[in-house]
GROMACS .gro file of N, CA and C in nm:
model
  423
    1UNK      N    1  -2.479   5.980  -3.369
    1UNK     CA    2  -2.445   6.024  -3.234
    1UNK      C    3  -2.516   5.918  -3.134
    2UNK      N    4  -2.634   5.866  -3.175
    2UNK     CA    5  -2.698   5.777  -3.074
    2UNK      C    6  -2.618   5.641  -3.070
    3UNK      N    7  -2.600   5.600  -2.937
    3UNK     CA    8  -2.505   5.484  -2.925
    3UNK      C    9  -2.588   5.377  -2.883
    4UNK      N   10  -2.652   5.272  -2.982
    4UNK     CA   11  -2.748   5.183  -2.946
    4UNK      C   12  -2.714   5.086  -2.856
    5UNK      N   13  -2.591   5.055  -2.834
    5UNK     CA   14  -2.543   4.916  -2.777
    5UNK      C   15  -2.614   4.905  -2.643
    6UNK      N   16  -2.621   5.027  -2.559
    6UNK     CA   17  -2.689   5.017  -2.442
    6UNK      C   18  -2.826   5.017  -2.421
    7UNK      N   19  -2.888   4.986  -2.549
    7UNK     CA   20  -3.042   4.953  -2.543
    7UNK      C   21  -3.068   4.812  -2.535
    8UNK      N   22  -2.964   4.738  -2.565
    8UNK     CA   23  -2.996   4.591  -2.548
    8UNK      C   24  -3.008   4.549  -2.394
    9UNK      N   25  -2.932   4.581  -2.308
    9UNK     CA   26  -2.958   4.565  -2.163
    9UNK      C   27  -3.104   4.620  -2.144
   10UNK      N   28  -3.152   4.737  -2.188
   10UNK     CA   29  -3.285   4.773  -2.165
   10UNK      C   30  -3.389   4.686  -2.202
   11UNK      N   31  -3.371   4.637  -2.336
   11UNK     CA   32  -3.467   4.532  -2.396
   11UNK      C   33  -3.473   4.417  -2.316
   12UNK      N   34  -3.355   4.365  -2.261
   12UNK     CA   35  -3.320   4.245  -2.185
   12UNK      C   36  -3.404   4.254  -2.058
   13UNK      N   37  -3.384   4.381  -1.974
   13UNK     CA   38  -3.448   4.383  -1.849
   13UNK      C   39  -3.603   4.409  -1.881
   14UNK      N   40  -3.663   4.440  -1.979
   14UNK     CA   41  -3.788   4.456  -2.008
   14UNK      C   42  -3.856   4.331  -2.033
   15UNK      N   43  -3.769   4.236  -2.114
   15UNK     CA   44  -3.808   4.102  -2.152
   15UNK      C   45  -3.797   4.014  -2.027
   16UNK      N   46  -3.728   4.053  -1.916
   16UNK     CA   47  -3.720   3.980  -1.803
   16UNK      C   48  -3.841   4.008  -1.713
   17UNK      N   49  -3.886   4.131  -1.722
   17UNK     CA   50  -3.989   4.177  -1.647
   17UNK      C   51  -4.119   4.119  -1.704
   18UNK      N   52  -4.123   4.082  -1.830
   18UNK     CA   53  -4.227   4.013  -1.879
   18UNK      C   54  -4.224   3.863  -1.842
   19UNK      N   55  -4.103   3.794  -1.845
   19UNK     CA   56  -4.090   3.654  -1.782
   19UNK      C   57  -4.155   3.665  -1.648
   20UNK      N   58  -4.116   3.761  -1.565
   20UNK     CA   59  -4.161   3.740  -1.424
   20UNK      C   60  -4.319   3.774  -1.423
   21UNK      N   61  -4.382   3.841  -1.521
   21UNK     CA   62  -4.514   3.854  -1.536
   21UNK      C   63  -4.587   3.726  -1.555
   22UNK      N   64  -4.531   3.647  -1.662
   22UNK     CA   65  -4.610   3.521  -1.684
   22UNK      C   66  -4.572   3.430  -1.559
   23UNK      N   67  -4.467   3.420  -1.511
   23UNK     CA   68  -4.440   3.341  -1.403
   23UNK      C   69  -4.540   3.379  -1.282
   24UNK      N   70  -4.554   3.497  -1.257
   24UNK     CA   71  -4.656   3.549  -1.153
   24UNK      C   72  -4.802   3.488  -1.163
   25UNK      N   73  -4.846   3.501  -1.292
   25UNK     CA   74  -4.957   3.440  -1.326
   25UNK      C   75  -4.971   3.302  -1.338
   26UNK      N   76  -4.866   3.234  -1.373
   26UNK     CA   77  -4.866   3.086  -1.397
   26UNK      C   78  -4.874   3.028  -1.251
   27UNK      N   79  -4.834   3.102  -1.149
   27UNK     CA   80  -4.846   3.050  -1.000
   27UNK      C   81  -4.960   3.121  -0.945
   28UNK      N   82  -5.002   3.240  -0.963
   28UNK     CA   83  -5.104   3.303  -0.890
   28UNK      C   84  -5.246   3.245  -0.937
   29UNK      N   85  -5.286   3.230  -1.057
   29UNK     CA   86  -5.403   3.166  -1.108
   29UNK      C   87  -5.440   3.028  -1.053
   30UNK      N   88  -5.341   2.938  -1.049
   30UNK     CA   89  -5.373   2.808  -0.990
   30UNK      C   90  -5.386   2.832  -0.841
   31UNK      N   91  -5.318   2.909  -0.764
   31UNK     CA   92  -5.331   2.935  -0.625
   31UNK      C   93  -5.460   2.987  -0.599
   32UNK      N   94  -5.513   3.083  -0.680
   32UNK     CA   95  -5.662   3.150  -0.648
   32UNK      C   96  -5.757   3.041  -0.671
   33UNK      N   97  -5.731   2.953  -0.780
   33UNK     CA   98  -5.837   2.840  -0.794
   33UNK      C   99  -5.832   2.743  -0.680
   34UNK      N  100  -5.704   2.713  -0.619
   34UNK     CA  101  -5.697   2.607  -0.513
   34UNK      C  102  -5.761   2.671  -0.389
   35UNK      N  103  -5.743   2.807  -0.379
   35UNK     CA  104  -5.817   2.866  -0.236
   35UNK      C  105  -5.963   2.886  -0.278
   36UNK      N  106  -6.009   2.862  -0.392
   36UNK     CA  107  -6.155   2.881  -0.413
   36UNK      C  108  -6.191   3.028  -0.392
   37UNK      N  109  -6.097   3.126  -0.419
   37UNK     CA  110  -6.115   3.247  -0.400
   37UNK      C  111  -6.220   3.325  -0.489
   38UNK      N  112  -6.311   3.386  -0.431
   38UNK     CA  113  -6.396   3.467  -0.521
   38UNK      C  114  -6.346   3.605  -0.527
   39UNK      N  115  -6.300   3.658  -0.642
   39UNK     CA  116  -6.236   3.789  -0.639
   39UNK      C  117  -6.342   3.899  -0.618
   40UNK      N  118  -6.329   3.982  -0.539
   40UNK     CA  119  -6.388   4.088  -0.480
   40UNK      C  120  -6.342   4.231  -0.536
   41UNK      N  121  -6.408   4.302  -0.640
   41UNK     CA  122  -6.353   4.421  -0.659
   41UNK      C  123  -6.373   4.525  -0.557
   42UNK      N  124  -6.445   4.509  -0.448
   42UNK     CA  125  -6.441   4.589  -0.338
   42UNK      C  126  -6.361   4.566  -0.221
   43UNK      N  127  -6.293   4.459  -0.205
   43UNK     CA  128  -6.182   4.430  -0.125
   43UNK      C  129  -6.079   4.545  -0.125
   44UNK      N  130  -6.030   4.547  -0.010
   44UNK     CA  131  -5.912   4.650   0.005
   44UNK      C  132  -5.809   4.604  -0.091
   45UNK      N  133  -5.754   4.700  -0.151
   45UNK     CA  134  -5.620   4.681  -0.244
   45UNK      C  135  -5.531   4.561  -0.171
   46UNK      N  136  -5.530   4.452  -0.260
   46UNK     CA  137  -5.411   4.376  -0.192
   46UNK      C  138  -5.463   4.260  -0.108
   47UNK      N  139  -5.561   4.290  -0.037
   47UNK     CA  140  -5.609   4.212   0.080
   47UNK      C  141  -5.637   4.067   0.034
   48UNK      N  142  -5.691   4.029  -0.063
   48UNK     CA  143  -5.717   3.906  -0.107
   48UNK      C  144  -5.599   3.836  -0.148
   49UNK      N  145  -5.507   3.906  -0.222
   49UNK     CA  146  -5.378   3.837  -0.268
   49UNK      C  147  -5.290   3.813  -0.154
   50UNK      N  148  -5.314   3.886  -0.041
   50UNK     CA  149  -5.229   3.862   0.088
   50UNK      C  150  -5.263   3.730   0.137
   51UNK      N  151  -5.384   3.684   0.107
   51UNK     CA  152  -5.401   3.555   0.174
   51UNK      C  153  -5.352   3.423   0.097
   52UNK      N  154  -5.281   3.453  -0.021
   52UNK     CA  155  -5.216   3.342  -0.086
   52UNK      C  156  -5.091   3.297  -0.035
   53UNK      N  157  -5.048   3.179  -0.058
   53UNK     CA  158  -4.914   3.143   0.010
   53UNK      C  159  -4.798   3.241  -0.035
   54UNK      N  160  -4.695   3.249   0.060
   54UNK     CA  161  -4.600   3.334   0.037
   54UNK      C  162  -4.528   3.325  -0.078
   55UNK      N  163  -4.491   3.198  -0.125
   55UNK     CA  164  -4.406   3.153  -0.237
   55UNK      C  165  -4.495   3.195  -0.355
   56UNK      N  166  -4.611   3.214  -0.362
   56UNK     CA  167  -4.686   3.259  -0.482
   56UNK      C  168  -4.674   3.425  -0.499
   57UNK      N  169  -4.691   3.477  -0.363
   57UNK     CA  170  -4.683   3.632  -0.347
   57UNK      C  171  -4.564   3.691  -0.377
   58UNK      N  172  -4.446   3.612  -0.369
   58UNK     CA  173  -4.313   3.649  -0.387
   58UNK      C  174  -4.286   3.691  -0.550
   59UNK      N  175  -4.350   3.613  -0.646
   59UNK     CA  176  -4.338   3.654  -0.765
   59UNK      C  177  -4.421   3.783  -0.807
   60UNK      N  178  -4.512   3.802  -0.753
   60UNK     CA  179  -4.591   3.931  -0.774
   60UNK      C  180  -4.517   4.055  -0.707
   61UNK      N  181  -4.436   4.021  -0.589
   61UNK     CA  182  -4.378   4.127  -0.526
   61UNK      C  183  -4.250   4.168  -0.612
   62UNK      N  184  -4.207   4.060  -0.663
   62UNK     CA  185  -4.076   4.104  -0.767
   62UNK      C  186  -4.124   4.171  -0.896
   63UNK      N  187  -4.229   4.128  -0.943
   63UNK     CA  188  -4.269   4.181  -1.066
   63UNK      C  189  -4.303   4.334  -1.031
   64UNK      N  190  -4.351   4.363  -0.912
   64UNK     CA  191  -4.381   4.506  -0.867
   64UNK      C  192  -4.249   4.602  -0.854
   65UNK      N  193  -4.136   4.500  -0.800
   65UNK     CA  194  -4.023   4.577  -0.776
   65UNK      C  195  -3.953   4.601  -0.918
   66UNK      N  196  -3.979   4.519  -1.020
   66UNK     CA  197  -3.919   4.559  -1.153
   66UNK      C  198  -3.989   4.668  -1.208
   67UNK      N  199  -4.097   4.713  -1.181
   67UNK     CA  200  -4.161   4.833  -1.213
   67UNK      C  201  -4.137   4.969  -1.151
   68UNK      N  202  -4.047   4.948  -1.048
   68UNK     CA  203  -4.013   5.056  -0.951
   68UNK      C  204  -3.885   5.118  -0.987
   69UNK      N  205  -3.763   5.060  -0.920
   69UNK     CA  206  -3.636   5.125  -0.929
   69UNK      C  207  -3.582   5.116  -1.081
   70UNK      N  208  -3.612   5.007  -1.159
   70UNK     CA  209  -3.556   4.996  -1.294
   70UNK      C  210  -3.599   5.110  -1.377
   71UNK      N  211  -3.706   5.183  -1.346
   71UNK     CA  212  -3.749   5.303  -1.423
   71UNK      C  213  -3.613   5.407  -1.437
   72UNK      N  214  -3.540   5.409  -1.323
   72UNK     CA  215  -3.424   5.498  -1.310
   72UNK      C  216  -3.322   5.427  -1.432
   73UNK      N  217  -3.305   5.310  -1.419
   73UNK     CA  218  -3.201   5.248  -1.529
   73UNK      C  219  -3.239   5.270  -1.674
   74UNK      N  220  -3.379   5.254  -1.692
   74UNK     CA  221  -3.445   5.281  -1.828
   74UNK      C  222  -3.387   5.422  -1.872
   75UNK      N  223  -3.431   5.529  -1.777
   75UNK     CA  224  -3.406   5.672  -1.827
   75UNK      C  225  -3.255   5.692  -1.839
   76UNK      N  226  -3.182   5.625  -1.759
   76UNK     CA  227  -3.028   5.662  -1.748
   76UNK      C  228  -2.992   5.588  -1.904
   77UNK      N  229  -3.018   5.475  -1.923
   77UNK     CA  230  -2.966   5.406  -2.042
   77UNK      C  231  -2.985   5.465  -2.188
   78UNK      N  232  -3.113   5.499  -2.184
   78UNK     CA  233  -3.174   5.572  -2.289
   78UNK      C  234  -3.107   5.716  -2.301
   79UNK      N  235  -3.103   5.771  -2.204
   79UNK     CA  236  -3.019   5.910  -2.198
   79UNK      C  237  -2.870   5.892  -2.241
   80UNK      N  238  -2.800   5.788  -2.205
   80UNK     CA  239  -2.672   5.760  -2.229
   80UNK      C  240  -2.667   5.722  -2.378
   81UNK      N  241  -2.754   5.654  -2.436
   81UNK     CA  242  -2.759   5.635  -2.577
   81UNK      C  243  -2.770   5.755  -2.653
   82UNK      N  244  -2.866   5.840  -2.607
   82UNK     CA  245  -2.894   5.968  -2.680
   82UNK      C  246  -2.761   6.041  -2.682
   83UNK      N  247  -2.684   6.037  -2.576
   83UNK     CA  248  -2.564   6.126  -2.557
   83UNK      C  249  -2.445   6.076  -2.615
   84UNK      N  250  -2.476   5.939  -2.679
   84UNK     CA  251  -2.365   5.888  -2.758
   84UNK      C  252  -2.254   5.826  -2.650
   85UNK      N  253  -2.304   5.793  -2.534
   85UNK     CA  254  -2.223   5.732  -2.422
   85UNK      C  255  -2.262   5.597  -2.388
   86UNK      N  256  -2.322   5.511  -2.476
   86UNK     CA  257  -2.379   5.385  -2.452
   86UNK      C  258  -2.278   5.264  -2.463
   87UNK      N  259  -2.156   5.294  -2.470
   87UNK     CA  260  -2.059   5.182  -2.497
   87UNK      C  261  -1.963   5.194  -2.383
   88UNK      N  262  -1.852   5.079  -2.397
   88UNK     CA  263  -1.747   5.088  -2.299
   88UNK      C  264  -1.800   5.050  -2.152
   89UNK      N  265  -1.741   5.139  -2.075
   89UNK     CA  266  -1.782   5.119  -1.915
   89UNK      C  267  -1.934   5.128  -1.889
   90UNK      N  268  -2.006   5.221  -1.968
   90UNK     CA  269  -2.140   5.220  -1.941
   90UNK      C  270  -2.227   5.113  -1.983
   91UNK      N  271  -2.176   5.034  -2.090
   91UNK     CA  272  -2.235   4.933  -2.138
   91UNK      C  273  -2.208   4.806  -2.044
   92UNK      N  274  -2.104   4.798  -1.974
   92UNK     CA  275  -2.065   4.687  -1.875
   92UNK      C  276  -2.161   4.718  -1.773
   93UNK      N  277  -2.165   4.849  -1.715
   93UNK     CA  278  -2.230   4.885  -1.611
   93UNK      C  279  -2.395   4.845  -1.627
   94UNK      N  280  -2.436   4.883  -1.739
   94UNK     CA  281  -2.572   4.837  -1.783
   94UNK      C  282  -2.597   4.681  -1.767
   95UNK      N  283  -2.515   4.619  -1.839
   95UNK     CA  284  -2.520   4.464  -1.795
   95UNK      C  285  -2.509   4.417  -1.663
   96UNK      N  286  -2.437   4.477  -1.579
   96UNK     CA  287  -2.407   4.442  -1.464
   96UNK      C  288  -2.546   4.476  -1.378
   97UNK      N  289  -2.610   4.587  -1.383
   97UNK     CA  290  -2.742   4.600  -1.349
   97UNK      C  291  -2.841   4.501  -1.372
   98UNK      N  292  -2.858   4.475  -1.504
   98UNK     CA  293  -2.947   4.378  -1.557
   98UNK      C  294  -2.930   4.245  -1.484
   99UNK      N  295  -2.782   4.187  -1.478
   99UNK     CA  296  -2.766   4.067  -1.448
   99UNK      C  297  -2.799   4.065  -1.286
  100UNK      N  298  -2.773   4.161  -1.217
  100UNK     CA  299  -2.777   4.176  -1.057
  100UNK      C  300  -2.943   4.168  -1.047
  101UNK      N  301  -3.012   4.238  -1.124
  101UNK     CA  302  -3.166   4.241  -1.106
  101UNK      C  303  -3.230   4.118  -1.136
  102UNK      N  304  -3.166   4.041  -1.237
  102UNK     CA  305  -3.222   3.902  -1.245
  102UNK      C  306  -3.197   3.804  -1.145
  103UNK      N  307  -3.076   3.827  -1.086
  103UNK     CA  308  -3.044   3.741  -0.977
  103UNK      C  309  -3.118   3.769  -0.860
  104UNK      N  310  -3.157   3.902  -0.850
  104UNK     CA  311  -3.240   3.955  -0.744
  104UNK      C  312  -3.373   3.882  -0.759
  105UNK      N  313  -3.426   3.867  -0.885
  105UNK     CA  314  -3.548   3.828  -0.905
  105UNK      C  315  -3.574   3.694  -0.881
  106UNK      N  316  -3.461   3.609  -0.918
  106UNK     CA  317  -3.468   3.465  -0.904
  106UNK      C  318  -3.452   3.443  -0.731
  107UNK      N  319  -3.376   3.527  -0.677
  107UNK     CA  320  -3.387   3.489  -0.529
  107UNK      C  321  -3.509   3.532  -0.466
  108UNK      N  322  -3.561   3.637  -0.506
  108UNK     CA  323  -3.684   3.674  -0.427
  108UNK      C  324  -3.797   3.595  -0.469
  109UNK      N  325  -3.794   3.544  -0.582
  109UNK     CA  326  -3.914   3.444  -0.642
  109UNK      C  327  -3.901   3.303  -0.589
  110UNK      N  328  -3.783   3.265  -0.553
  110UNK     CA  329  -3.769   3.125  -0.490
  110UNK      C  330  -3.727   3.120  -0.346
  111UNK      N  331  -3.637   3.197  -0.296
  111UNK     CA  332  -3.588   3.172  -0.160
  111UNK      C  333  -3.643   3.282  -0.066
  112UNK      N  334  -3.619   3.387  -0.121
  112UNK     CA  335  -3.655   3.517  -0.046
  112UNK      C  336  -3.624   3.539   0.103
  113UNK      N  337  -3.474   3.523   0.134
  113UNK     CA  338  -3.428   3.556   0.251
  113UNK      C  339  -3.406   3.711   0.239
  114UNK      N  340  -3.472   3.784   0.335
  114UNK     CA  341  -3.485   3.940   0.309
  114UNK      C  342  -3.343   3.994   0.329
  115UNK      N  343  -3.262   3.951   0.415
  115UNK     CA  344  -3.140   4.015   0.428
  115UNK      C  345  -3.043   4.007   0.316
  116UNK      N  346  -3.045   3.883   0.251
  116UNK     CA  347  -2.964   3.840   0.155
  116UNK      C  348  -3.029   3.933   0.020
  117UNK      N  349  -3.143   3.919   0.010
  117UNK     CA  350  -3.225   3.985  -0.109
  117UNK      C  351  -3.192   4.150  -0.107
  118UNK      N  352  -3.174   4.191   0.007
  118UNK     CA  353  -3.143   4.345   0.041
  118UNK      C  354  -2.994   4.348  -0.015
  119UNK      N  355  -2.915   4.275   0.022
  119UNK     CA  356  -2.774   4.289  -0.034
  119UNK      C  357  -2.767   4.290  -0.173
  120UNK      N  358  -2.835   4.204  -0.226
  120UNK     CA  359  -2.842   4.205  -0.379
  120UNK      C  360  -2.896   4.325  -0.451
  121UNK      N  361  -3.013   4.374  -0.387
  121UNK     CA  362  -3.070   4.502  -0.418
  121UNK      C  363  -2.963   4.633  -0.397
  122UNK      N  364  -2.906   4.636  -0.296
  122UNK     CA  365  -2.813   4.734  -0.264
  122UNK      C  366  -2.690   4.716  -0.368
  123UNK      N  367  -2.647   4.601  -0.384
  123UNK     CA  368  -2.523   4.596  -0.491
  123UNK      C  369  -2.584   4.619  -0.617
  124UNK      N  370  -2.723   4.606  -0.660
  124UNK     CA  371  -2.745   4.650  -0.784
  124UNK      C  372  -2.750   4.806  -0.802
  125UNK      N  373  -2.734   4.857  -0.690
  125UNK     CA  374  -2.729   5.006  -0.691
  125UNK      C  375  -2.599   5.061  -0.735
  126UNK      N  376  -2.516   5.004  -0.714
  126UNK     CA  377  -2.358   5.036  -0.742
  126UNK      C  378  -2.334   5.075  -0.902
  127UNK      N  379  -2.397   4.995  -0.983
  127UNK     CA  380  -2.403   5.029  -1.124
  127UNK      C  381  -2.476   5.151  -1.146
  128UNK      N  382  -2.596   5.133  -1.085
  128UNK     CA  383  -2.676   5.255  -1.111
  128UNK      C  384  -2.629   5.409  -1.066
  129UNK      N  385  -2.557   5.408  -0.948
  129UNK     CA  386  -2.493   5.529  -0.928
  129UNK      C  387  -2.402   5.563  -1.034
  130UNK      N  388  -2.305   5.465  -1.061
  130UNK     CA  389  -2.188   5.474  -1.166
  130UNK      C  390  -2.257   5.530  -1.297
  131UNK      N  391  -2.372   5.470  -1.353
  131UNK     CA  392  -2.435   5.523  -1.473
  131UNK      C  393  -2.495   5.664  -1.440
  132UNK      N  394  -2.533   5.696  -1.340
  132UNK     CA  395  -2.587   5.833  -1.295
  132UNK      C  396  -2.474   5.933  -1.311
  133UNK      N  397  -2.352   5.898  -1.247
  133UNK     CA  398  -2.232   5.979  -1.242
  133UNK      C  399  -2.194   6.001  -1.392
  134UNK      N  400  -2.192   5.894  -1.477
  134UNK     CA  401  -2.124   5.895  -1.616
  134UNK      C  402  -2.222   5.981  -1.689
  135UNK      N  403  -2.354   5.973  -1.681
  135UNK     CA  404  -2.447   6.032  -1.743
  135UNK      C  405  -2.436   6.184  -1.723
  136UNK      N  406  -2.428   6.237  -1.611
  136UNK     CA  407  -2.414   6.362  -1.577
  136UNK      C  408  -2.270   6.424  -1.651
  137UNK      N  409  -2.177   6.324  -1.618
  137UNK     CA  410  -2.040   6.372  -1.688
  137UNK      C  411  -2.047   6.383  -1.840
  138UNK      N  412  -2.110   6.291  -1.906
  138UNK     CA  413  -2.127   6.279  -2.031
  138UNK      C  414  -2.210   6.409  -2.084
  139UNK      N  415  -2.309   6.460  -2.014
  139UNK     CA  416  -2.394   6.576  -2.049
  139UNK      C  417  -2.298   6.702  -2.029
  140UNK      N  418  -2.227   6.704  -1.941
  140UNK     CA  419  -2.137   6.817  -1.922
  140UNK      C  420  -2.028   6.844  -2.020
  141UNK      N  421  -1.999   6.729  -2.088
  141UNK     CA  422  -1.886   6.723  -2.194
  141UNK      C  423  -1.930   6.765  -2.316
   0.00000   0.00000   0.00000
């Protein structure tokens, strides 16, 4: 009954999140060294990192974003797989979500025009809404 196909987009987005984690530290650590920053565990959360250049912070911001809303995608995709609804339109919707999130990541990490980034984020919600609807429908059938 489990339809494993939809799990590949899940693994892909997890892998992409790890790519963003590596990219974040490949930019953050040199920036910390260049700023001669002394890391202070008593500083207010995020206050020291907020002093780094924006292009450095964008990667961390995106990494955090990949740990927020995509949790809904993971829950939906795994639930659809368990329901045996992980192929066809749901598989295409899952891949659409992953592709849009990767594009969003690249845009945020490199350019970060907020209005356009928000449009990409909003667009990525379309397949998420459809997967939600299809999950409910698949559960009720």
